Coordinates of C-alpha atoms in Angstrom, one line a residue:
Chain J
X40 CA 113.2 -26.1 -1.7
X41 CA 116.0 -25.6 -3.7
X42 CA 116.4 -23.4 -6.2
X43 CA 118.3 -24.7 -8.8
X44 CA 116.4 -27.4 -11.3
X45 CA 118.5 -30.4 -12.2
X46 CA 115.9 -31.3 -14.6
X47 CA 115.7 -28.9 -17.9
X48 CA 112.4 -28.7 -17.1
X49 CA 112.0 -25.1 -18.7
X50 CA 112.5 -25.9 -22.3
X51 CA 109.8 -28.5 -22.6
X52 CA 107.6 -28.8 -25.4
X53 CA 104.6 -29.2 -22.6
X54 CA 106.3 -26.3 -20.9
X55 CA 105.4 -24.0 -24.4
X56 CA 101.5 -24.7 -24.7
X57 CA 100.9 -25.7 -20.9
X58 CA 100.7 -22.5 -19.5
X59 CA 98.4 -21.1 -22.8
X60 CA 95.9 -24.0 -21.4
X61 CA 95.7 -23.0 -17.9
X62 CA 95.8 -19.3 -18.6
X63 CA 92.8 -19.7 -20.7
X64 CA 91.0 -22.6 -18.0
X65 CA 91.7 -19.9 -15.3
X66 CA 90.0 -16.9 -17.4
X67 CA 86.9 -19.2 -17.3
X68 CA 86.8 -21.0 -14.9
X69 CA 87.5 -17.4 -12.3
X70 CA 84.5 -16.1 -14.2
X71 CA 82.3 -18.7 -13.6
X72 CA 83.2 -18.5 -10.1
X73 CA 82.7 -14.9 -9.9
X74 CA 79.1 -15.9 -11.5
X75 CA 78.6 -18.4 -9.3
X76 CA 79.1 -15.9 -6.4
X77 CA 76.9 -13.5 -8.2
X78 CA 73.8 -16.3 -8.1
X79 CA 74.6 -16.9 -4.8
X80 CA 74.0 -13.1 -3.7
X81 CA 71.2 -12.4 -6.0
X82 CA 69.7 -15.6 -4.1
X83 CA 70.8 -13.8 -0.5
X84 CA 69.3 -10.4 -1.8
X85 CA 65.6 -12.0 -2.8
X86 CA 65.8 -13.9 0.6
X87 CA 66.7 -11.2 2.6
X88 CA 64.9 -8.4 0.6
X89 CA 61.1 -10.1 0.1
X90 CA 60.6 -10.4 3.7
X91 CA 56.5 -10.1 3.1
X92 CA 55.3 -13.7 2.1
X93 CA 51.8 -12.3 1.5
X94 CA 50.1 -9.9 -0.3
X95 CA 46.8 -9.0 0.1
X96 CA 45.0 -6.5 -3.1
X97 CA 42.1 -4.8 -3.0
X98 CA 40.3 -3.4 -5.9
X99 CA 39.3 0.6 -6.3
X100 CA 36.1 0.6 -5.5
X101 CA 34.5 4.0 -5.6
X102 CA 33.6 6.6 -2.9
X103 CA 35.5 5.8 0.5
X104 CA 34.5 1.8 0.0
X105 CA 38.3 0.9 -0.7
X106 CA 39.7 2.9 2.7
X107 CA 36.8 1.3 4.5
X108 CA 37.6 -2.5 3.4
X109 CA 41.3 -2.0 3.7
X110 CA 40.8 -1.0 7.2
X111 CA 38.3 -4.0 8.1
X112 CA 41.3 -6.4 6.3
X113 CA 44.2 -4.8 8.3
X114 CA 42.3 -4.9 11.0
X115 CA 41.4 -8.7 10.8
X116 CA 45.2 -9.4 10.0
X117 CA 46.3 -7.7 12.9
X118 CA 43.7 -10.2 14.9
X119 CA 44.5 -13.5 13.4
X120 CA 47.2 -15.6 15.1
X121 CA 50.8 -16.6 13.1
X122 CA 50.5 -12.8 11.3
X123 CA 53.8 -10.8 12.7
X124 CA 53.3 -7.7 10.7
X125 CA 50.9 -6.2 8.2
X126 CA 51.9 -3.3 6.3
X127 CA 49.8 -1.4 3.7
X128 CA 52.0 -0.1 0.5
X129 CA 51.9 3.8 0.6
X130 CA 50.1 4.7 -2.7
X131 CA 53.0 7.2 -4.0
X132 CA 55.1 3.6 -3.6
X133 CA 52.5 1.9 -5.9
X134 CA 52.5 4.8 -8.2
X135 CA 56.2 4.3 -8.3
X136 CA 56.1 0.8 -8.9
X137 CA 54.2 1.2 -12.4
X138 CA 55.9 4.5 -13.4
X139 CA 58.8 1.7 -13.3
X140 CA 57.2 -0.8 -15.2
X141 CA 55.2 1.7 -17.6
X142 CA 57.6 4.5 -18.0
X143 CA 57.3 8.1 -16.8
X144 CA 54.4 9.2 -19.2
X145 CA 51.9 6.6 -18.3
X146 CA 48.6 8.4 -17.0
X147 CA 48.0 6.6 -13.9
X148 CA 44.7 8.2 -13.5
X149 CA 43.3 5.9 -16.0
X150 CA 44.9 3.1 -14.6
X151 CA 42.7 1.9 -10.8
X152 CA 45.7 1.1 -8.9
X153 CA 44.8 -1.9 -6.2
X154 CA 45.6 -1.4 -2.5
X155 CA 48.2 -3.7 -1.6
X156 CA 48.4 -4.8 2.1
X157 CA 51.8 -6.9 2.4
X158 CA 51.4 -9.4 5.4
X159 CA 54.4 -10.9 7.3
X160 CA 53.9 -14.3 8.8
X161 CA 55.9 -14.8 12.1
X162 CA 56.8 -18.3 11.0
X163 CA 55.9 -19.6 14.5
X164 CA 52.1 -20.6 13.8
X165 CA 51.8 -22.9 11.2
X166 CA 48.9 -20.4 9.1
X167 CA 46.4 -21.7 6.9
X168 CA 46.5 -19.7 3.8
X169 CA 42.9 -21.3 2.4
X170 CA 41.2 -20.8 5.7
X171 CA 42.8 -17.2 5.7
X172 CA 41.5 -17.0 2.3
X173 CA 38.1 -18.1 2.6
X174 CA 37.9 -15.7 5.9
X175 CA 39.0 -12.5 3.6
X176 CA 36.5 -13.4 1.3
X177 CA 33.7 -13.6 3.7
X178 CA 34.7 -9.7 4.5
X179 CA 34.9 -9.3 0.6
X180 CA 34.9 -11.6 -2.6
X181 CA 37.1 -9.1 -4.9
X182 CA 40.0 -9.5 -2.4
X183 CA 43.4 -11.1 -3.9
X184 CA 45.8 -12.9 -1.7
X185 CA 48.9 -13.7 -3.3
X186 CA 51.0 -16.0 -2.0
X187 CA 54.6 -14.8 -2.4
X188 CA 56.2 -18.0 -0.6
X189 CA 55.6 -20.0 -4.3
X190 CA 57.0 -18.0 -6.8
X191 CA 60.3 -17.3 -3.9
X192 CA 60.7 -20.9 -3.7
X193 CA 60.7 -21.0 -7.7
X194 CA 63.0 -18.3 -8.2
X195 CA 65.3 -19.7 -5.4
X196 CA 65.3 -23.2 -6.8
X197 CA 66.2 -21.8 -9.8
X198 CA 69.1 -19.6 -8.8
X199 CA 70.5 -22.5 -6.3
X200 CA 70.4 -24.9 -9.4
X201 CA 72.6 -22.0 -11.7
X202 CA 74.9 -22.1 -8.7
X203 CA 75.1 -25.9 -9.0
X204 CA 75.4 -25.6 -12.8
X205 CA 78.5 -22.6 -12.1
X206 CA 80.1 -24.8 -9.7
X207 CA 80.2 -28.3 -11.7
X208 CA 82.0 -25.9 -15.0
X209 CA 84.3 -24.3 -12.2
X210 CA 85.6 -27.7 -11.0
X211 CA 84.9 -29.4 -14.8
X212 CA 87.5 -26.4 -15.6
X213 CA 89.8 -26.7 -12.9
X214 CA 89.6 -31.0 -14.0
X215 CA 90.6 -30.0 -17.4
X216 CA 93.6 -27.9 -16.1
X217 CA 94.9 -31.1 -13.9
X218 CA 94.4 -33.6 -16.5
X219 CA 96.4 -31.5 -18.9
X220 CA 99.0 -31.1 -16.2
X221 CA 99.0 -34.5 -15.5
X222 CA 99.4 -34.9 -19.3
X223 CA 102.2 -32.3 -19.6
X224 CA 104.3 -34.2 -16.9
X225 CA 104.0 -38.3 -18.2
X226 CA 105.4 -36.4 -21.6
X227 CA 108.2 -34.9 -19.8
X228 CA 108.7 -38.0 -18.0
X229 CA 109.5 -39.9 -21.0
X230 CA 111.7 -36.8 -22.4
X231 CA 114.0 -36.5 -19.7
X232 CA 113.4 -40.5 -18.7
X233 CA 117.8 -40.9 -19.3
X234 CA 118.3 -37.7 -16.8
X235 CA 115.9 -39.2 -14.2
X236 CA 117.8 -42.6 -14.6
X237 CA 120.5 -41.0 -13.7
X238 CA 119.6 -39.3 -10.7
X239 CA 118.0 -42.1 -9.2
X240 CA 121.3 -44.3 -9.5
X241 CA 123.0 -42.0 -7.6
X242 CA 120.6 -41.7 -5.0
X243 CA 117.5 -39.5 -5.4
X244 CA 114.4 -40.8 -4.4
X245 CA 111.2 -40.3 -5.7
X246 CA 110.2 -37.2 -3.8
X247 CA 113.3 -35.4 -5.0
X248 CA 112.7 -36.4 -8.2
X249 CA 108.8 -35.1 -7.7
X250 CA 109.9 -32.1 -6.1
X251 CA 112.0 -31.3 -9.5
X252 CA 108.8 -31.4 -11.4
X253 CA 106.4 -29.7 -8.6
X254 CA 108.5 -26.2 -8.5
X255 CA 108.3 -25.8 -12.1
X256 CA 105.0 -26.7 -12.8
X257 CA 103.9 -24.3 -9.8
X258 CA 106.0 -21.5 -10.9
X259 CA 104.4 -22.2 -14.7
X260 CA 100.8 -22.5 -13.0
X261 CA 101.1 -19.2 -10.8
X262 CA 102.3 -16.9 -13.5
X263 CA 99.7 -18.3 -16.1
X264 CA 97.2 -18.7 -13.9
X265 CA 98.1 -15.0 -12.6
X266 CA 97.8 -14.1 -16.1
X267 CA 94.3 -15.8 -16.8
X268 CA 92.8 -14.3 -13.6
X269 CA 94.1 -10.6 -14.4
X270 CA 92.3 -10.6 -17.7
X271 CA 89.5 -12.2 -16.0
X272 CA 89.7 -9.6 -13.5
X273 CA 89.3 -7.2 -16.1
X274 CA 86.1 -8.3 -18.1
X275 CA 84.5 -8.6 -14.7
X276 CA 85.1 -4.1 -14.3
X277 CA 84.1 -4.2 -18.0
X278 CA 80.9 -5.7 -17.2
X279 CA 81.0 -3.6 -13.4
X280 CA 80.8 -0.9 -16.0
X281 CA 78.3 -1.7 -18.6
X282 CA 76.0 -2.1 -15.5
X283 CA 76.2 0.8 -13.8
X284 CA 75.7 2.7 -17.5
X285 CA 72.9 0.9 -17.6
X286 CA 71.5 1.8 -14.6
X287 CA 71.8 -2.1 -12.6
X288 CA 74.8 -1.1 -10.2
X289 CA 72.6 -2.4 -7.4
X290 CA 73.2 -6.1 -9.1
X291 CA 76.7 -5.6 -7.8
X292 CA 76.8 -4.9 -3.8
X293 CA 79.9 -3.8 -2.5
X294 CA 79.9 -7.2 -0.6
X295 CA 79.7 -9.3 -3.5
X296 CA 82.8 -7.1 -5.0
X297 CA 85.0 -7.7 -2.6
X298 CA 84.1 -11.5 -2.6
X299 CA 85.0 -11.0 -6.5
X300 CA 88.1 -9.6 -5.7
X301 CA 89.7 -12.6 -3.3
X302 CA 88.6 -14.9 -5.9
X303 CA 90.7 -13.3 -8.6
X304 CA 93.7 -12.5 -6.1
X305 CA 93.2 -16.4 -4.6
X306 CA 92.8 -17.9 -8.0
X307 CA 96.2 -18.3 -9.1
X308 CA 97.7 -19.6 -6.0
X309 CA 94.7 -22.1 -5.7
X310 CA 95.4 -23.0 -9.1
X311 CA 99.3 -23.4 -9.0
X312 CA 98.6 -25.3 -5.8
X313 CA 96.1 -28.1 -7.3
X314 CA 98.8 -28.1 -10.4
X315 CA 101.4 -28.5 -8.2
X316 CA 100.0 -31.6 -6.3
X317 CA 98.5 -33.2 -9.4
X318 CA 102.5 -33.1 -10.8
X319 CA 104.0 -34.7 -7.9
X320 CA 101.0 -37.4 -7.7
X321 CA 101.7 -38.1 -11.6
X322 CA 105.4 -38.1 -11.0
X323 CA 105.2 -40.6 -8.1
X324 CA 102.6 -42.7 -9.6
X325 CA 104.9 -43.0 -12.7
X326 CA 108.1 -43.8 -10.7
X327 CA 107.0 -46.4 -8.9
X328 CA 105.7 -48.3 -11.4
Chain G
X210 CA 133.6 -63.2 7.8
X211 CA 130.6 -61.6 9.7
X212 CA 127.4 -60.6 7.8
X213 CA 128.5 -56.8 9.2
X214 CA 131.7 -57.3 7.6
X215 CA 130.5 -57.9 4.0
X216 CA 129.4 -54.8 1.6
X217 CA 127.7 -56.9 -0.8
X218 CA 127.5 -60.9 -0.7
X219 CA 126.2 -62.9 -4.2
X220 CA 125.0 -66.2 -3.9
X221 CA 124.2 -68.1 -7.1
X222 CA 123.7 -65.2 -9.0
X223 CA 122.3 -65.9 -12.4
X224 CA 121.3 -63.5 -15.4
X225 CA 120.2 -64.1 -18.9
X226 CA 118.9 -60.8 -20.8
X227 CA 115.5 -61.9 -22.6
X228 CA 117.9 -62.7 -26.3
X229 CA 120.8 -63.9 -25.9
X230 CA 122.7 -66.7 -23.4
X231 CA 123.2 -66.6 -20.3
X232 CA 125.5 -64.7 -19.0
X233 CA 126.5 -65.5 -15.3
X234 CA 126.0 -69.1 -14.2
X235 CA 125.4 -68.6 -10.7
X236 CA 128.5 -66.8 -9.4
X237 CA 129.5 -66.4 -5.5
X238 CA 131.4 -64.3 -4.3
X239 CA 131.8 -61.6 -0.8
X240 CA 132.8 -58.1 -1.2
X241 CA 134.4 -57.1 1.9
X242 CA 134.2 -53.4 3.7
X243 CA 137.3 -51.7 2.5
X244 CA 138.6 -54.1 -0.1
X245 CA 140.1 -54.0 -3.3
X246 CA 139.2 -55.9 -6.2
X247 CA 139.8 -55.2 -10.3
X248 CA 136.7 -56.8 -12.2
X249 CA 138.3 -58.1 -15.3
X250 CA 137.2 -60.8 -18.4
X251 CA 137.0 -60.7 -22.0
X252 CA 134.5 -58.1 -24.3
X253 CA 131.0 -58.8 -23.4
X254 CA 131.9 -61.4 -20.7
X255 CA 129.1 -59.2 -18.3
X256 CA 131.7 -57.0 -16.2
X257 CA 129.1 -53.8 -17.2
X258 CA 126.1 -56.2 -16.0
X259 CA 127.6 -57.7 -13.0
X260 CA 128.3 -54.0 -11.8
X261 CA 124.9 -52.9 -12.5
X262 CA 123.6 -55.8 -10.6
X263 CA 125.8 -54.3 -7.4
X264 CA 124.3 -50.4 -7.9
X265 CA 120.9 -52.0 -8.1
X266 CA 120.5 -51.4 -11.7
X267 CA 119.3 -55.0 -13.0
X268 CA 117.7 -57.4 -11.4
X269 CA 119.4 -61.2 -11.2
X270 CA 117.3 -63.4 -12.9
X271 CA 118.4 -65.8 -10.2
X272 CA 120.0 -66.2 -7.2
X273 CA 120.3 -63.5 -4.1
X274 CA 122.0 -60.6 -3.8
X275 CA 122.8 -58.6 0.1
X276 CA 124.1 -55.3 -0.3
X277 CA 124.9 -53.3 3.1
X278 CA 123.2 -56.6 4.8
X279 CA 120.0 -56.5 3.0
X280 CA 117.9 -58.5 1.0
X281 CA 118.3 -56.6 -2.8
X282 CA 115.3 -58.8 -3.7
X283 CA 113.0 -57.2 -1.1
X284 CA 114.4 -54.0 -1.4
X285 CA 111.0 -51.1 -1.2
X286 CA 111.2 -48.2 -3.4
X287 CA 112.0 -46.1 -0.6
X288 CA 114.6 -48.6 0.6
X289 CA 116.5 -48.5 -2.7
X290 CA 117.9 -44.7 -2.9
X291 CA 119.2 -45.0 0.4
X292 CA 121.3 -47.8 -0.3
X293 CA 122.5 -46.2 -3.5
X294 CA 123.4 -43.2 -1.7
X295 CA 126.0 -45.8 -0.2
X296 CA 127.3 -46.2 -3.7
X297 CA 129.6 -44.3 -6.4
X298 CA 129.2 -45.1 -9.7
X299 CA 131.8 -44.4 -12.6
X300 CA 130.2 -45.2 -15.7
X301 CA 131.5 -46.4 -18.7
X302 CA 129.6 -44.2 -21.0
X303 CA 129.8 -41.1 -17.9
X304 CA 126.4 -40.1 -18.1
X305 CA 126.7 -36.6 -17.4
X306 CA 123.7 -34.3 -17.4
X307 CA 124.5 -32.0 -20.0
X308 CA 122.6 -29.1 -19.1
X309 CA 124.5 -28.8 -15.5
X310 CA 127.8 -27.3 -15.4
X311 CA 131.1 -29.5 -14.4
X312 CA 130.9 -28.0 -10.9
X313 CA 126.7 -29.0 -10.6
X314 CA 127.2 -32.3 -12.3
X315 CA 129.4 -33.0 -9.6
X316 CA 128.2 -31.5 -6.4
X317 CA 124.8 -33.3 -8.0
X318 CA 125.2 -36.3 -5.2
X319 CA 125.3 -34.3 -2.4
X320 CA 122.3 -32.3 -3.5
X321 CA 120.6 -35.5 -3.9
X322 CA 121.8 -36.3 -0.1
X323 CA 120.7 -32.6 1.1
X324 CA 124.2 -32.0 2.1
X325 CA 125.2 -29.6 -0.5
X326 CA 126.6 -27.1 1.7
X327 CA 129.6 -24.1 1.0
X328 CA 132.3 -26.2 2.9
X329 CA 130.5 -28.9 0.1
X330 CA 131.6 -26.6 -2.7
X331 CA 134.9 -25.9 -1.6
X332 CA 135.4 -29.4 -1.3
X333 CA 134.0 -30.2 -5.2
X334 CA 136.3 -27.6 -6.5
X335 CA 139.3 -28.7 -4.6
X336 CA 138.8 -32.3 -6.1
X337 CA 138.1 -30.8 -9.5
X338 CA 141.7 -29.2 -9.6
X339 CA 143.2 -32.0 -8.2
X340 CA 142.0 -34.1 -10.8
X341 CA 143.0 -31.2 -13.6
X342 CA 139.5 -29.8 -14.1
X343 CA 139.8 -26.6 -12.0
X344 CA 139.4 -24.4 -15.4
X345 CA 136.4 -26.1 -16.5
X346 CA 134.3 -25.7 -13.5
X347 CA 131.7 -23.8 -15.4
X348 CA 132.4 -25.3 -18.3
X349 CA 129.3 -27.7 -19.7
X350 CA 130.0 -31.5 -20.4
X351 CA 129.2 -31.0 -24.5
X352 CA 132.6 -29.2 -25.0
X353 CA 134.5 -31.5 -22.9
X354 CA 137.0 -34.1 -24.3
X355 CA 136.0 -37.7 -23.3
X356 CA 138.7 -37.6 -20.7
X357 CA 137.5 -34.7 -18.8
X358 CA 133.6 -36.2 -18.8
X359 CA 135.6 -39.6 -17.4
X360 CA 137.4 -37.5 -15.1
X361 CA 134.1 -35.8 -14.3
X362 CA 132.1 -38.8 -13.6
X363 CA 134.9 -39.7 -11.4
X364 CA 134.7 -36.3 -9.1
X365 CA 130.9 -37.4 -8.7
X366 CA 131.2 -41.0 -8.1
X367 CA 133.8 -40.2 -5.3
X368 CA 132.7 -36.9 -4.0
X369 CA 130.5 -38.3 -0.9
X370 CA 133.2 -40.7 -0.2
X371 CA 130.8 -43.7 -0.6
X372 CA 130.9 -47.1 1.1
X373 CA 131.2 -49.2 -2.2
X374 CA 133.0 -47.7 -5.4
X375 CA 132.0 -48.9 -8.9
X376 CA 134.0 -48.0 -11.4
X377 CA 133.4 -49.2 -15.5
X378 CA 136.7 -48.8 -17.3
X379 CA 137.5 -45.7 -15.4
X380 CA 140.7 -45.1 -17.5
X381 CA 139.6 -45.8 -20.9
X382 CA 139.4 -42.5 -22.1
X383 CA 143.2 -41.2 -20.1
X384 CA 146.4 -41.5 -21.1
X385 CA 148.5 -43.3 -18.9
X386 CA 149.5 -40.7 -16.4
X387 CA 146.3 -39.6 -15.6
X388 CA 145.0 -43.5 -15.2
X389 CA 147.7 -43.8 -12.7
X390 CA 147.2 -40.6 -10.9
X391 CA 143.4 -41.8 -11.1
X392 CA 144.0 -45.1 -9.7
X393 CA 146.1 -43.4 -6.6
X394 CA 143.1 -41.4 -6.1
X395 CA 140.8 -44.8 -5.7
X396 CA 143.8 -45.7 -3.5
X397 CA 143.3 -42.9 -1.1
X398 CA 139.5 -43.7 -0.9
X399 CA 140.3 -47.1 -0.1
X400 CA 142.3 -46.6 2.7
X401 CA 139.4 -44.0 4.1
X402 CA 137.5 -47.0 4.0
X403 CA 135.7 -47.3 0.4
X404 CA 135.0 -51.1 -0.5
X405 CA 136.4 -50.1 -4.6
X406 CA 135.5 -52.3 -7.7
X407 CA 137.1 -51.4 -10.7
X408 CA 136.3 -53.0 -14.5
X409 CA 138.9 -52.8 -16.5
X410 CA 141.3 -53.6 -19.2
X411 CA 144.4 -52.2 -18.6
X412 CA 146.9 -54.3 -17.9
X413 CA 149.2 -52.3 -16.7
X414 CA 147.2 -51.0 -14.4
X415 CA 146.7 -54.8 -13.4
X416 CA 150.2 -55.2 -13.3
X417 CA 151.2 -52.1 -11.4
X418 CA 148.8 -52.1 -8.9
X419 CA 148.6 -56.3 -7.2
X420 CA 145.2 -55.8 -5.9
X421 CA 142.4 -59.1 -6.2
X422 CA 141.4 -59.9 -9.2
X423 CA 137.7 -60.7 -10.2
X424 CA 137.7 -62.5 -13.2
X425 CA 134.6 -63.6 -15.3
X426 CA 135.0 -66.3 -17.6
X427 CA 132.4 -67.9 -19.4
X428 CA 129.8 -67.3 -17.3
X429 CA 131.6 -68.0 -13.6
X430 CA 133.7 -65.8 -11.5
X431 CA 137.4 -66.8 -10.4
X432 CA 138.4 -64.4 -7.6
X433 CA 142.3 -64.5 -7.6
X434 CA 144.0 -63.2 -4.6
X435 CA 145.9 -60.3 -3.8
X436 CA 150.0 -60.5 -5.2
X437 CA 152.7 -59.7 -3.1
X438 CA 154.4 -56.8 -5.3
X439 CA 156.6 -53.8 -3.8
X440 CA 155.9 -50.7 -4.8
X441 CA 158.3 -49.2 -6.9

């Protein structure tokens, strides 16, 4: 490429508020992104995390009735085909669970804290969940069997559809940034229309011509671009921050960081490329017409 | 005469601008490789429009134009450039791109050609001192008189040593000496090969120099032969 431009390309008017636009399209449209990625391994973490797709309560019964029943119910799971792993949920865990929810004062003495039996299906049998149901109830009417595989599929659909959402603003974004490219470069077209006559009567073809407007418009993209992605960069520690003080640092995994990261490093040249090619295909469409 | 032989051939060639009369009523005529011809004819007779016609810069309204043996008519968009990369162009109001120094403005068609080279550069500045510009190599075309921008648009039309030379009243902004030593300088091309057309008025140039005459009057071309005149 060379390096000298024989097209005062620099002192454009679109040159002035151009890079503004795309600075500000990058800031948003990386943060989406980043959001997008977020969804994306908040949706990985409930997949991978809420392994158990059934949980199986029993009440507090007095006496040694509850320890009794919970055994005949593990015992039964552990018999009936398509179950891969039954588990029952230590009570300091439970205890845990509602000193969470209820703070660290709540008397859970008064409170009778169910058993909870979490049941892992192996995926292989195709298991009746009435029919395991109406068996559990036969060994006791007060047992609950919640079927986590509903409200998973909810929360899942839910997240994947916010990802959809993120992704259709990212590329709406990155639209907006090309069109206003593509805007930028018909208006220095018709400016510098006499200096491109001239050039192409003594020779230059289109591509040269194209290749004028493509190194500028790429060196403008990459430094706004850089620019937009850097502040960007730096509301997403702001917010890194705010988390952890607020005691949600496990919403960002080291993973998803790095991810973060290689978005706002890749950002700008991404973004100075997709400008780059939407000048030269504005350039050549206008030239040979 | 061979097709291979002709730089550019006209047959019939017509144009009328969309006000206005015609202004060429289908004029024929063969530019040979390596000739000479002076383009002459009243104000406004079409001596700017029959050289845009040869660089490709208007379209005959009718008739047929072959330039370096092709078709102009069914010349692509990608065709085009590389024929005009077989042309110099002097123009009569020298568009020079302001913004570029002498030296760029004129090294501009070989950077265009993606031969722009150090041995290039040499050569630009060793045709910018012989033409009396070596002092306003860095110089931008804005402070130039309108003989150095002629002079300039000169050093570019001739730098690549193209096949065809156009030249639109080359001299009109020199005084005499330089036209001459401008005119020897088309010379020299000429005999490296350059097919030269020159528009012009001076007639002493015409008188000193007994090359063909191309002569447009009212509408037709009368090509008048080469004279017989020693040089002094």
């Amino acid at each position: 490429m060379n390096k000298r431009q024989d097209l005062p390309l620099k002192n454009d008017v679109a040159a002035r508020f151009v890079p503004k636009i795309v600075a500000l399209m990058v800031y948003v449209g990386t943060l989406c992104f980043v959001f997008t990625l977020f969804m994306t391994h908040t949706a990985h973490i409930w997949e991978t995390q809420f392994t158990t797709q059934l949980s199986i309560e029993i009440p507090t019964f007095s006496d040694n009735a509850s320890s009794a029943l919970q055994e005949r119910v593990v015992q039964f799971l552990n018999r009936t085909p398509g179950v891969q792993r039954v588990i029952t949920v230590p009570q300091k865990e439970m205890e845990n669970l509602f000193y969470s929810l209820l703070g660290e004062d709540a008397n859970l003495e008064l409170l009778p804290l169910p058993a909870v039996i979490d049941v892992t299906l192996d995926g292989k049998e195709n298991v009746d969940i009435q029919n395991l149901e109406s068996h559990l109830k036969n060994i006791s009417p007060y047992l609950q069997i919640v079927d986590h595989r509903v409200w998973q599929n909810h929360v899942t659909n839910l997240i994947h559809t916010g990802v959809f959402l993120a992704l259709i603003i990212t590329l709406l974004i990155l639209s907006a940034a090309l069109a206003t490219t593509t805007f930028a470069i018909r208006t220095s077209l018709l400016i510098h229309r006499q200096i491109i006559e001239v050039l192409s009567l003594i020779g230059a073809t289109h591509s040269y011509i194209a290749t004028q407007f493509q190194i500028n418009v790429f060196k403008q993209g990459l430094i706004a671009s850089s620019i937009g992605s850097f502040i960007a960069f730096l509301t997403f520690l702001g917010i890194k921050i705010l988390l952890e003080k607020s005691g949600f640092s496990f919403m960002m995994s080291s993973s998803f960081f790095f991810q973060s990261i290689c978005v706002f490093i890749l950002s700008p040249f991404f973004t100075a490329l997709s400008m780059m090619l939407a000048a030269r295909l504005a350039v050549m469409k206008a030239l040979r017409s | 005469m061979t097709v291979s032989d002709m730089i550019a051939r006209l047959v019939g060639v017509g144009h009328k601008y969309e006000t206005g009369p015609e202004i060429f009523k289908g004029i024929t005529v063969d530019i040979e490789k390596g000739s000479f011809h002076f383009l002459t004819g009243p104000s406004g007779s079409g001596k700017s429009s029959l050289l845009r016609m040869l660089y490709l810069g208007l379209k005959p309204t009718w008739g047929n134009i072959q330039l370096f043996g092709e078709d102009t008519l069914k010349v692509t968009s990608s065709l085009l450039p590389l024929l005009r990369q077989k042309i110099g162009v002097v123009f009569q109001e020298f568009k020079l791109l302001d913004h570029l120094r002498v030296i760029d403005n004129v090294s501009l068609p070989l950077r265009v050609r993606g031969i722009e080279s150090k041995r290039g550069q040499k050569h630009v500045q060793e045709l910018l001192d012989w033409i009396g510009l070596g002092d306003c190599l860095k110089a931008y075309p804005p402070s130039l008189s309108g003989g150095q921008k002629q002079r300039v648009s000169i050093a570019r039309a001739i730098i690549t040593r193209p096949q065809l030379l156009l030249a639109d009243e080359p001299t009109g902004n020199v005084d005499d000496d330089m036209a001459m030593k401008l005119l020897y300088l088309f010379e020299e091309l000429n005999k490296m090969g350059t097919a030269v057309i020159i528009a012009t008025h001076n007639q002493r140039i015409l008188e000193k120099f007994p090359y063909s005459q191309l002569t447009i009057k009212e509408g037709s071309l009368l090509k008048l032969p080469m004279r017989k005149v020693a040089y002094e």
